[in-house]
Short mmCIF file of C-alpha atoms and ligand atoms in Angstrom, two decimals:
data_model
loop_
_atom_site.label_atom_id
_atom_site.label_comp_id
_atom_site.label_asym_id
_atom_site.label_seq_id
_atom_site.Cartn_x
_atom_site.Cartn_y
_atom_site.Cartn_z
CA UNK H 3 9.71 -41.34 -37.81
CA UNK H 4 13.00 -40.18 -39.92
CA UNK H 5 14.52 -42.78 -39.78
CA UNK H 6 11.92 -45.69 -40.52
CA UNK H 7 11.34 -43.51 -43.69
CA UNK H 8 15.27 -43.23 -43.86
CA UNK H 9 16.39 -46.59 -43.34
CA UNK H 10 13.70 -47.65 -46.39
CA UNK H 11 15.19 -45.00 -48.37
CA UNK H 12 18.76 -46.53 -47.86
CA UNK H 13 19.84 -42.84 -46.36
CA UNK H 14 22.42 -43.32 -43.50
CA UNK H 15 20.58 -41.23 -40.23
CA UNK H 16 23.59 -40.54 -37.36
CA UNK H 17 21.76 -39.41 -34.25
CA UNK H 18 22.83 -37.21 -31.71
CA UNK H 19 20.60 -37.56 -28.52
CA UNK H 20 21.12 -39.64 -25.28
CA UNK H 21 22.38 -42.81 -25.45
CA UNK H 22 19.00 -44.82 -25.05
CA UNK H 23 16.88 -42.46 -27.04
CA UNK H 24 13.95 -43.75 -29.20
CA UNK H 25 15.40 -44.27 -32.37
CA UNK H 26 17.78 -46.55 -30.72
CA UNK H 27 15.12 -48.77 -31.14
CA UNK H 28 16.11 -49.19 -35.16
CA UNK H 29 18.90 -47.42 -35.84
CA UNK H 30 22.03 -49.04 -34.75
CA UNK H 31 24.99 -47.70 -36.16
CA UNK H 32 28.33 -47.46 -34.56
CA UNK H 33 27.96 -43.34 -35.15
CA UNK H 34 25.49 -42.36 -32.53
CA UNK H 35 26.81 -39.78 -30.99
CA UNK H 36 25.65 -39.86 -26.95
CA UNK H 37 24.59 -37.01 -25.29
CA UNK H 38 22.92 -33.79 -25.17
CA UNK H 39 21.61 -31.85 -28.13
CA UNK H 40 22.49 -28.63 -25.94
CA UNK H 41 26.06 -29.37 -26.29
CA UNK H 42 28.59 -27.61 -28.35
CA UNK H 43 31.21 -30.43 -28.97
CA UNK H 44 28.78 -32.90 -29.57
CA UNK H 45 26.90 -31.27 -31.91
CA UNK H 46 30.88 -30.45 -33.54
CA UNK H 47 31.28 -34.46 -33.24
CA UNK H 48 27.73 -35.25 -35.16
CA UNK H 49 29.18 -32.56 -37.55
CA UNK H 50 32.45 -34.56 -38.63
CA UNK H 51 30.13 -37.39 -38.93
CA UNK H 52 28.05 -36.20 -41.56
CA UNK H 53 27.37 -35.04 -44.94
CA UNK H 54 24.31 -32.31 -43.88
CA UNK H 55 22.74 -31.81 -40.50
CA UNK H 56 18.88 -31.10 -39.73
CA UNK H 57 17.63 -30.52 -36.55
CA UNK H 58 13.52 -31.86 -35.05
CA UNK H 59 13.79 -29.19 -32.52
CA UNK H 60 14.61 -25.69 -32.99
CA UNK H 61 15.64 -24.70 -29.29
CA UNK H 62 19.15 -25.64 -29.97
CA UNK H 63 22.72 -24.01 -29.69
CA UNK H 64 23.05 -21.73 -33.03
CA UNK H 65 26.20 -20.58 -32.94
CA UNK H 66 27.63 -23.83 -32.92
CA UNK H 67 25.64 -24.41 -36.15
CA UNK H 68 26.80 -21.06 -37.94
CA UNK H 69 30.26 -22.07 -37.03
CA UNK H 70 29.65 -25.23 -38.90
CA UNK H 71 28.12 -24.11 -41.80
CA UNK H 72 30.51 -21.02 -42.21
CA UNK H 73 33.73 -21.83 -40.58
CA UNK H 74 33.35 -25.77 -40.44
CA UNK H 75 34.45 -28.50 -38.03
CA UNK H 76 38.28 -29.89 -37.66
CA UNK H 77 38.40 -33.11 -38.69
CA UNK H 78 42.12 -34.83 -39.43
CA UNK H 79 43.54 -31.28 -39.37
CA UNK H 80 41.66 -29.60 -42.01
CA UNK H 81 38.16 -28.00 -41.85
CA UNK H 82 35.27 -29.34 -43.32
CA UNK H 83 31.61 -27.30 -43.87
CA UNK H 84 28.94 -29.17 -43.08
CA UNK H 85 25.41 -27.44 -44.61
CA UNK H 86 22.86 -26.96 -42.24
CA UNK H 87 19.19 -27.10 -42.97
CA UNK H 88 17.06 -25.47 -42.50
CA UNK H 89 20.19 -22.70 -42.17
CA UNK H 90 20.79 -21.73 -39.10
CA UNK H 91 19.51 -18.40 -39.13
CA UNK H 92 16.35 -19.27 -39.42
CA UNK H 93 16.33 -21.57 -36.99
CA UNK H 94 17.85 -18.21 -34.82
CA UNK H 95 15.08 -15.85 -36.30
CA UNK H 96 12.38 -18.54 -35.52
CA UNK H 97 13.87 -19.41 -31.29
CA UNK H 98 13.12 -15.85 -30.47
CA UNK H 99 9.01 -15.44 -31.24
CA UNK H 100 9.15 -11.83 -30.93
CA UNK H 101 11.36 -11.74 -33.23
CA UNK H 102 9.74 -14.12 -35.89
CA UNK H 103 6.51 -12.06 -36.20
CA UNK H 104 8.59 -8.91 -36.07
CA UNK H 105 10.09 -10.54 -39.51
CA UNK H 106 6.76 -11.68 -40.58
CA UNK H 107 5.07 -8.04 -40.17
CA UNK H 108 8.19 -6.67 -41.88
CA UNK H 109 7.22 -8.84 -45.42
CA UNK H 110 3.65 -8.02 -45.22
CA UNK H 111 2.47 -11.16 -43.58
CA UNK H 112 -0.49 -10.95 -41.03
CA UNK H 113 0.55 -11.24 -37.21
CA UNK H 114 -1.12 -10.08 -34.58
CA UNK H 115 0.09 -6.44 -32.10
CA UNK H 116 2.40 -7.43 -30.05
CA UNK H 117 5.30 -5.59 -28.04
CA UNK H 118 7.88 -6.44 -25.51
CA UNK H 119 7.36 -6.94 -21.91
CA UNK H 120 9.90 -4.98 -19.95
CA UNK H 121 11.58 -7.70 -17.26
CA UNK H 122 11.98 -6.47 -13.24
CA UNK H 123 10.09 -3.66 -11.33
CA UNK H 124 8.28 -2.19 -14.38
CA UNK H 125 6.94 -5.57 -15.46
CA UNK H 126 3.56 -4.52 -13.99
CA UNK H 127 3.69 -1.10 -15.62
CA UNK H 128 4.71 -3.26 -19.06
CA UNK H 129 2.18 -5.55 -18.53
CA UNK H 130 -0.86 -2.54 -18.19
CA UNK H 131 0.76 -0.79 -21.35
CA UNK H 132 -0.21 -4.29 -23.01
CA UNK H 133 -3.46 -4.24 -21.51
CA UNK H 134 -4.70 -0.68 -22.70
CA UNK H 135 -3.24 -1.35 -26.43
CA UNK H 136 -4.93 -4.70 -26.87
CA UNK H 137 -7.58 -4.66 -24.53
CA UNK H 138 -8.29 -7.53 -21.95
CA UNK H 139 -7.59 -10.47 -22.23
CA UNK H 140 -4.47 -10.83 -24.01
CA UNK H 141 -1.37 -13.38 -24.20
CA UNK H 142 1.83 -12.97 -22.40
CA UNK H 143 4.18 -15.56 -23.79
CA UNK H 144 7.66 -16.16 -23.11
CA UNK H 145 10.07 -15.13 -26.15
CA UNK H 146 11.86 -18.34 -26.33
CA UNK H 147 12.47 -21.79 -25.21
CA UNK H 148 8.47 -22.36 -25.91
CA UNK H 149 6.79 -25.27 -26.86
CA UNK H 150 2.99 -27.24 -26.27
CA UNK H 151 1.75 -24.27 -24.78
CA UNK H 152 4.88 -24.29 -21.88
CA UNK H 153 6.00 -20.13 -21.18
CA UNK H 154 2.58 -18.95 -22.46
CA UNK H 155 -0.14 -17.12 -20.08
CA UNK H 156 -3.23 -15.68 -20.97
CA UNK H 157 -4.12 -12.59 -18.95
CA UNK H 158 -7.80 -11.93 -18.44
CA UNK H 159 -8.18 -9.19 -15.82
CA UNK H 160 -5.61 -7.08 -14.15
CA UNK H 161 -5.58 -9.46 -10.89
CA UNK H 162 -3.81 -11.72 -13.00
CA UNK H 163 -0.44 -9.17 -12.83
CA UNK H 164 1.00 -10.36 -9.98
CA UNK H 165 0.86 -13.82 -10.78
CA UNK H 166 2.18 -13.51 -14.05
CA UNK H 167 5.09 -11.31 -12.53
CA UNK H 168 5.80 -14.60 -10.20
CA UNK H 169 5.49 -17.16 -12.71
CA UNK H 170 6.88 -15.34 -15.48
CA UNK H 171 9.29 -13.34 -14.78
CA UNK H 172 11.87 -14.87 -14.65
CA UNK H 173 11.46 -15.16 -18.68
CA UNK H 174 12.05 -12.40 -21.62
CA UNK H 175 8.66 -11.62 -22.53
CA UNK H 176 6.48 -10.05 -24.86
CA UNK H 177 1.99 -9.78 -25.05
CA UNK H 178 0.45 -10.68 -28.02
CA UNK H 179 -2.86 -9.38 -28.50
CA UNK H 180 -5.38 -12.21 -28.41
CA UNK H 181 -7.46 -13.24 -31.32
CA UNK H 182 -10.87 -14.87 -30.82
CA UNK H 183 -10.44 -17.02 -33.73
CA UNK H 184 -12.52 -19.34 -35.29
CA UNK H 185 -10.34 -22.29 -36.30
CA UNK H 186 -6.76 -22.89 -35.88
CA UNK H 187 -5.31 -24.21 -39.03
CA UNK H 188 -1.99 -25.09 -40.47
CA UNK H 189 -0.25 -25.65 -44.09
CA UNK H 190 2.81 -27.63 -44.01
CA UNK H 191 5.98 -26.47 -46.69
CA UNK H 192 8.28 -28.16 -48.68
CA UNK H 193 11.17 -25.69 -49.70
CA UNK H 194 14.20 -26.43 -51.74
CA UNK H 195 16.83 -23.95 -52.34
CA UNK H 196 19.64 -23.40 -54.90
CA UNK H 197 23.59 -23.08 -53.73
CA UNK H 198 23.12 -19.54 -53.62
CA UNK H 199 20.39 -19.86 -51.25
CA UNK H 200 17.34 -18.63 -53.32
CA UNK H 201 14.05 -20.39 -52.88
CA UNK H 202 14.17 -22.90 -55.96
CA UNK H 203 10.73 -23.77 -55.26
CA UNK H 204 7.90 -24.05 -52.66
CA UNK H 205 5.01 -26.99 -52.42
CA UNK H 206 2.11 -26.66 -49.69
CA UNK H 207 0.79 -29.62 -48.34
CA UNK H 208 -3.08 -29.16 -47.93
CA UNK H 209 -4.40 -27.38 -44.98
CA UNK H 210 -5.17 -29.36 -42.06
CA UNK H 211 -7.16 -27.54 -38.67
CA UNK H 212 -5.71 -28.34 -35.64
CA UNK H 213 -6.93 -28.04 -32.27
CA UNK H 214 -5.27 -26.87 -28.99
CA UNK H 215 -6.36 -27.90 -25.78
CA UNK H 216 -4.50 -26.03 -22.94
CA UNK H 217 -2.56 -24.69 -26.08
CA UNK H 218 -0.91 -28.61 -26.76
CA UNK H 219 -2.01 -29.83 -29.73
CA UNK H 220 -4.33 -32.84 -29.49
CA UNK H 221 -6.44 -33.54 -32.54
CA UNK H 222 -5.56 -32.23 -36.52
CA UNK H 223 -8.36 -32.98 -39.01
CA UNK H 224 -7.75 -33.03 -42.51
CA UNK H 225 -9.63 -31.53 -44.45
CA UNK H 226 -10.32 -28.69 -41.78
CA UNK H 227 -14.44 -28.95 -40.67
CA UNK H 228 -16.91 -26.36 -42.04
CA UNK H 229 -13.70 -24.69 -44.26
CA UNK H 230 -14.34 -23.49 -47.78
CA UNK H 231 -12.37 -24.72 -49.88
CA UNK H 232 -10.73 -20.87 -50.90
CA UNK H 233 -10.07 -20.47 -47.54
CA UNK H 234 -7.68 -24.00 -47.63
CA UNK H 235 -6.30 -22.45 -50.34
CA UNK H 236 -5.71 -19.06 -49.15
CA UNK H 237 -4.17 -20.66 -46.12
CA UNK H 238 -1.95 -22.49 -48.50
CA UNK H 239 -0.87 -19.12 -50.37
CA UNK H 240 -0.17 -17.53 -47.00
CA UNK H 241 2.13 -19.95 -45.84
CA UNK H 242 4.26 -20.47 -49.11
CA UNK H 243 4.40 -16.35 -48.01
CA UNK H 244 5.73 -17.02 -44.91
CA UNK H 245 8.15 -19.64 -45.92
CA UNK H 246 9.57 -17.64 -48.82
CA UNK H 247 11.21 -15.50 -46.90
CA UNK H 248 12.77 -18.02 -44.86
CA UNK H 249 16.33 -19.57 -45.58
CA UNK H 250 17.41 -23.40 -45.99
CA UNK H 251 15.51 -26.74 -47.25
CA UNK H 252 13.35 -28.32 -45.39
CA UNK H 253 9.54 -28.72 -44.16
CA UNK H 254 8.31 -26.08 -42.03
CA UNK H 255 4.65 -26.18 -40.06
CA UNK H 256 2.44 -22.77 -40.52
CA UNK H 257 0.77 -22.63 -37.66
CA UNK H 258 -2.19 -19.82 -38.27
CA UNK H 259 -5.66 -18.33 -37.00
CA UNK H 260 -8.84 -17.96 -39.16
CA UNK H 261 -11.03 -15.11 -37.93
CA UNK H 262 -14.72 -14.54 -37.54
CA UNK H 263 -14.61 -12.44 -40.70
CA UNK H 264 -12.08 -15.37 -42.45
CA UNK H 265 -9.11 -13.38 -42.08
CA UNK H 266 -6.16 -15.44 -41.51
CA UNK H 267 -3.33 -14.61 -38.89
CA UNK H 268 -0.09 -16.29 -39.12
CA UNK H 269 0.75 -17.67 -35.10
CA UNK H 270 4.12 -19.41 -35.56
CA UNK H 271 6.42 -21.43 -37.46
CA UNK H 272 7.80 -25.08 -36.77
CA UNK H 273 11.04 -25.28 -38.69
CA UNK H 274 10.43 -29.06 -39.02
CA UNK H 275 8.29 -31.77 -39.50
CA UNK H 276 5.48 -31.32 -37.15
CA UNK H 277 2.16 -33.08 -35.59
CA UNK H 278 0.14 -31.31 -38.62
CA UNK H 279 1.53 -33.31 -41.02
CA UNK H 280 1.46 -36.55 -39.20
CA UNK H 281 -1.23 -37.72 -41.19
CA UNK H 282 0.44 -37.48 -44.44
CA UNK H 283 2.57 -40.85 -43.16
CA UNK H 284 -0.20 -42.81 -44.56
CA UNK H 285 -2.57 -40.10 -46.34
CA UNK H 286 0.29 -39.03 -48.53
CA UNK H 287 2.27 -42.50 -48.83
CA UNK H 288 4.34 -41.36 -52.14
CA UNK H 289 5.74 -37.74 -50.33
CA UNK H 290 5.61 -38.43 -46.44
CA UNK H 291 6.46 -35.30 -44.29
CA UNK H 292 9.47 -36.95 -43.29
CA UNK H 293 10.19 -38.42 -47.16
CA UNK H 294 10.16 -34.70 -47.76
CA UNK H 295 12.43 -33.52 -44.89
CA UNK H 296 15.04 -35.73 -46.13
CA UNK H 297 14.35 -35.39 -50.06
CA UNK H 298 14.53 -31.62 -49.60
CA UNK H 299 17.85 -31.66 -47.02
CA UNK H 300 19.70 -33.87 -49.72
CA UNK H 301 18.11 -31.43 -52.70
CA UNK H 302 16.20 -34.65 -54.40
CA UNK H 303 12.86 -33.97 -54.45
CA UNK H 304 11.05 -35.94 -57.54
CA UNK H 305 9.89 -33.98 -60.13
CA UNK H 306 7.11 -36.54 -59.82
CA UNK H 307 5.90 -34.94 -56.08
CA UNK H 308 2.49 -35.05 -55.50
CA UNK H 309 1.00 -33.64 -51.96
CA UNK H 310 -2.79 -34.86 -52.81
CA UNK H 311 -3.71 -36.90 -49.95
CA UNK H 312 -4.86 -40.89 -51.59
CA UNK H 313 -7.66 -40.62 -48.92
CA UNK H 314 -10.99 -38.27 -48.41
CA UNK H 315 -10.19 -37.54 -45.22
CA UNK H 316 -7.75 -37.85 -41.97
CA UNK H 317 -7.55 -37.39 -38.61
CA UNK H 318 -4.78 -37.44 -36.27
CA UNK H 319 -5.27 -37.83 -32.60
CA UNK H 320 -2.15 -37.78 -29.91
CA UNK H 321 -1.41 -39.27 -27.27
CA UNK H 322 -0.32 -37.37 -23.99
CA UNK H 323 1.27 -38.74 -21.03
CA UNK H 324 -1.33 -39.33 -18.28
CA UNK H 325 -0.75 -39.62 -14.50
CA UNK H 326 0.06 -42.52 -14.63
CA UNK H 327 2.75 -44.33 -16.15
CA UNK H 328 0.44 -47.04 -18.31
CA UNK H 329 -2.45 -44.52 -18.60
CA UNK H 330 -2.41 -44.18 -22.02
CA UNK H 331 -2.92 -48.30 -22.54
CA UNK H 332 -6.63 -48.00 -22.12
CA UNK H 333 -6.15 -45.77 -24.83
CA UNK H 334 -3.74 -48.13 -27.25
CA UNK H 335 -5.85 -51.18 -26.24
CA UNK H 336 -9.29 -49.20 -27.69
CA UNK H 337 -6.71 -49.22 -30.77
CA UNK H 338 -6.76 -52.99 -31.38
CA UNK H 339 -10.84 -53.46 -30.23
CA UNK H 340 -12.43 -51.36 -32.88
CA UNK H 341 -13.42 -51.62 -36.05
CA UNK H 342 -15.17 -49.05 -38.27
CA UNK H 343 -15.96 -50.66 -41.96
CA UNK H 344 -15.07 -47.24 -43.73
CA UNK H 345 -12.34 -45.89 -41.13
CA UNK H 346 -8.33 -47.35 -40.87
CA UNK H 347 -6.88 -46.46 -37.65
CA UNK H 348 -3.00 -46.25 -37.56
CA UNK H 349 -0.93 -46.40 -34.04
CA UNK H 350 2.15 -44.92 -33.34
CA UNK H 351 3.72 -45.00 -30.60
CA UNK H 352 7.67 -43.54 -30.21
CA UNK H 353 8.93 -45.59 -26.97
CA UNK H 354 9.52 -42.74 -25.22
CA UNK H 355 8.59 -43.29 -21.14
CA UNK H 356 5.41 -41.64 -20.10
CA UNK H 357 4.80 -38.33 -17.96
CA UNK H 358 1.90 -36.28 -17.75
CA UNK H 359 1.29 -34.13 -20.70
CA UNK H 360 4.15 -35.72 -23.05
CA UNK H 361 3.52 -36.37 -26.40
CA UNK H 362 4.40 -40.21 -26.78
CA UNK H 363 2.43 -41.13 -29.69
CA UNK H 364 0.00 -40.82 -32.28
CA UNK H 365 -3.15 -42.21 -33.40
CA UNK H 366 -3.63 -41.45 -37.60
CA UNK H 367 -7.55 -42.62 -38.84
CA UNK H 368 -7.83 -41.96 -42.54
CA UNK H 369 -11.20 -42.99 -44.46
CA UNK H 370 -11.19 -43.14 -48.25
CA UNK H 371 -15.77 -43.23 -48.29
CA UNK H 372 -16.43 -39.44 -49.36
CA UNK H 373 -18.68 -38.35 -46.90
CA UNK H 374 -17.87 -40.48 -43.73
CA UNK H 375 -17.29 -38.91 -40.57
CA UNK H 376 -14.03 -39.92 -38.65
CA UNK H 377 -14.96 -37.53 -36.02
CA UNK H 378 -17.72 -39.60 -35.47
CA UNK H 379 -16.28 -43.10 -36.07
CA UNK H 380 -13.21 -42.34 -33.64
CA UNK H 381 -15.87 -41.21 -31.28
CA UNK H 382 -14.43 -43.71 -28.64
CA UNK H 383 -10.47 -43.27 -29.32
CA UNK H 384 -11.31 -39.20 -28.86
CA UNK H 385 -13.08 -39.86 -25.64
CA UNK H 386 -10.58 -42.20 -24.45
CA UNK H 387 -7.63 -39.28 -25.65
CA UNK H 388 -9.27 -36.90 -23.50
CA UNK H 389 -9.99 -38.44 -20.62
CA UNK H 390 -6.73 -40.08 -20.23
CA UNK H 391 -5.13 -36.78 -20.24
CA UNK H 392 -7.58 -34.78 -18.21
P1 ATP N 30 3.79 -25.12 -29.99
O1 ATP N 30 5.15 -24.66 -30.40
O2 ATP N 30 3.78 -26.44 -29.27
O3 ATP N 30 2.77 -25.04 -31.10
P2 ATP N 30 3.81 -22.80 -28.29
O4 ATP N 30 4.20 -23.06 -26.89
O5 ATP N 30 4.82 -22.18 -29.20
O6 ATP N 30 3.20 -24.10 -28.91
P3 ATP N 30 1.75 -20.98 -29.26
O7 ATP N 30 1.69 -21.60 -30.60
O8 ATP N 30 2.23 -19.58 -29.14
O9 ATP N 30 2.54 -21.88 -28.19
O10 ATP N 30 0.31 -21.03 -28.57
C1 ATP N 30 -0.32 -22.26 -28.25
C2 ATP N 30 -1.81 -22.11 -28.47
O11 ATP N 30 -2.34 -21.07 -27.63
C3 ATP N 30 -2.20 -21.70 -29.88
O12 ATP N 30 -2.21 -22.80 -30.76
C4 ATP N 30 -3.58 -21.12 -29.61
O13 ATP N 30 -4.52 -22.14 -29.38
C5 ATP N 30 -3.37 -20.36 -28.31
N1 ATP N 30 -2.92 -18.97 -28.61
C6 ATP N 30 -1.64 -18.56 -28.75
N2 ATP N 30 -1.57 -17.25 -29.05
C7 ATP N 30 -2.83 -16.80 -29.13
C8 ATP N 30 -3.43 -15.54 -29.42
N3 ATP N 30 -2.70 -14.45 -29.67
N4 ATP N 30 -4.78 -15.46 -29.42
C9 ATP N 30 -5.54 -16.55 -29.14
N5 ATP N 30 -5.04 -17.76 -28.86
C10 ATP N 30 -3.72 -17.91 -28.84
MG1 MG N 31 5.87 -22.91 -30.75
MG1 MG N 32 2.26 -23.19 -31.66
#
């Protein structure tokens, strides 16, 4: 999705990744570099190769990318810097969870209690500690390396120790104390920064809810259902927060947790663009989340940016693996069949190969009537979603 919105933006994209990767599919250049994203010397190779790196997933090697950005890569004999954004320390603060809220607590932001989860014979002892200082149940989530859910476990009664000592321990691990929320919702951020590295400035997409289903994200709704409209906005204002005291340019998903009493509780951070602001491919057609990843990388964004979505509402829907290899084309077919007068349905699919629970695709339904109901007109594409990846 970077590069379709690069290649119309005339921006040169070099791709490190394996050599038949997905964006193979239209970009073609001679710089690809082949191989793992893991991997020091090719991530020094994709350095020499370019002007400013950016990363779509954070659990990468950062060292390698402080030694670029500080020391630089050898090219011809000399050394050349290559900036990295969003900087690499925040992509180091942001791998290690317990550490991200940790720096989110320290600048006032709302987390929720949590503490760390001693590995080896006293993991049991750790893990009852956790239980009597958040009560029952509560989340015991892996520190890093997580993603769609993958390294979190939710403990419910104490019978559930011994299992999570199995399955998880093996991990550094904290417990989070768990919040009966009652909507997840996220904001995504544009920040630009000057050469000195001070936030120039900050502009919040508006807040989308999203919903988690096995904690993977499966549906985002914009606007959020049954939200006020100052709670949007104060979701808005707490993730400008959050991303103000990160470092480097870039768009960064606030994931967060409205309470029963409307409080809201900061969960996570994606450094990068992310499945909440999906819909703004073709609700927000002038500022795209991925227009704004590379405007903001390359320090361009328009004076003329604009984040109001041109329809009343969105809804994003994706699609996950199922167990079978061509599960989901029950799902893409629906796609082509129906048709809603006051609803536009948008499919996306990356040309990635299919496994169970993979993200693969995307399914955007925007409407511009004021008061239709998408959730309602995608009624079939939502049932088809789910069942394909129960
Ligand atoms: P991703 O990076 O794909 O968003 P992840 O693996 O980092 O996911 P989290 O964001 O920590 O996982 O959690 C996934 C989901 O689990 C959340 O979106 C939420 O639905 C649920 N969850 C996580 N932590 C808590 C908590 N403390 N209380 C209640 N629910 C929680
Ligand atoms: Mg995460
Ligand atoms: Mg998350």
């Amino acid at each position: 999705m970077l590069q379709e919105q690069a290649a119309l933006l005339g921006i040169e994209l070099v791709v490190l990744d394996e050599t038949n990767c997905p964006v193979r599919q239209i970009n073609q250049n001679e710089k690809h570099v082949a191989g793992s994203f893991r991997d020091p010397e090719k991530i020094r190779e994709l350095a020499r190769r370019c002007d400013v790196l950016t990363v779509e997933i954070e659990h990468i090697n950062t060292d390698v990318l402080e030694e670029i950005a500080t020391t630089g890569v050898e090219i011809g004999g000399k050394m050349k810097k290559v900036p990295v954004h969003p900087s690499w320390e925040t992509l180091r603060l942001i791998q290690d969870k317990y550490l991200q809220k940790e720096h989110f607590q320290r600048a006032g932001i709302p987390v929720a209690p949590q503490m760390v989860v001693n590995a080896g014979e006293s993991m049991s002892n750790s893990l009852q500690e956790a239980s009597n200082a958040f009560g029952l149940p509560f989340m015991l989530k892996a520190r890093k390396e997580s993603y769609d859910g993958r390294g979190n476990f939710k403990i419910t009664s104490p019978e559930d120790f011994e299992t999570a000592v199995n399955t998880m321990g093996k991990f550094s691990l904290y417990a989070e104390k768990f919040l009966p929320f009652r909507k997840e919702l996220a904001v995504m951020v544009i920040r630009t920064e000057s050469e000195e590295g001070e936030t120039k400035s900050l502009y919040a997409y508006p807040t989308v809810e999203t919903i988690h289903e096995d904690s993977v994200c499966t549906k985002v709704f914009y606007p959020p259902r049954h939200v006020s409209n100052e709670i949007c906005e104060a979701a808005k204002d707490v993730a400008s927060n959050v991303v103000r005291t990160l470092k480097g340019r870039g768009v960064f998903a606030v994931e967060m947790f409205l309470l029963e009493n409307d409080e809201l509780v900061v969960n996570e951070v994606a450094p990068r663009p992310h499945n909440s602001g999906h819909f703004t491919i073709e609700s927000v057609p002038s500022m795209s989340q991925y227009k704004a990843q590379l405007y903001s990388i390359l320090d361009i964004i328009p004076s003329s940016i604009k984040l109001q979505p041109r329809v009343s509402s969105a809804m994003m829907i994706n699609i996950l693996g199922g167990a079978q290899e061509d599960s989901h084309h029950s799902l893409v077919d629906l796609t082509y069949s129906i048709y809603r007068d006051s609803m536009d349905i948008f499919l996306h699919l990356y040309g990635k190969s299919s496994k169970p629970g993979r993200k693969i695709g995307h399914i955007t339904v925007t409407s511009h009537a004021p008061d239709s109901n998408l959730e309602e007109l995608a009624a079939p594409l939502i049932k088809e979603a789910d069942r394909i990846r129960q």
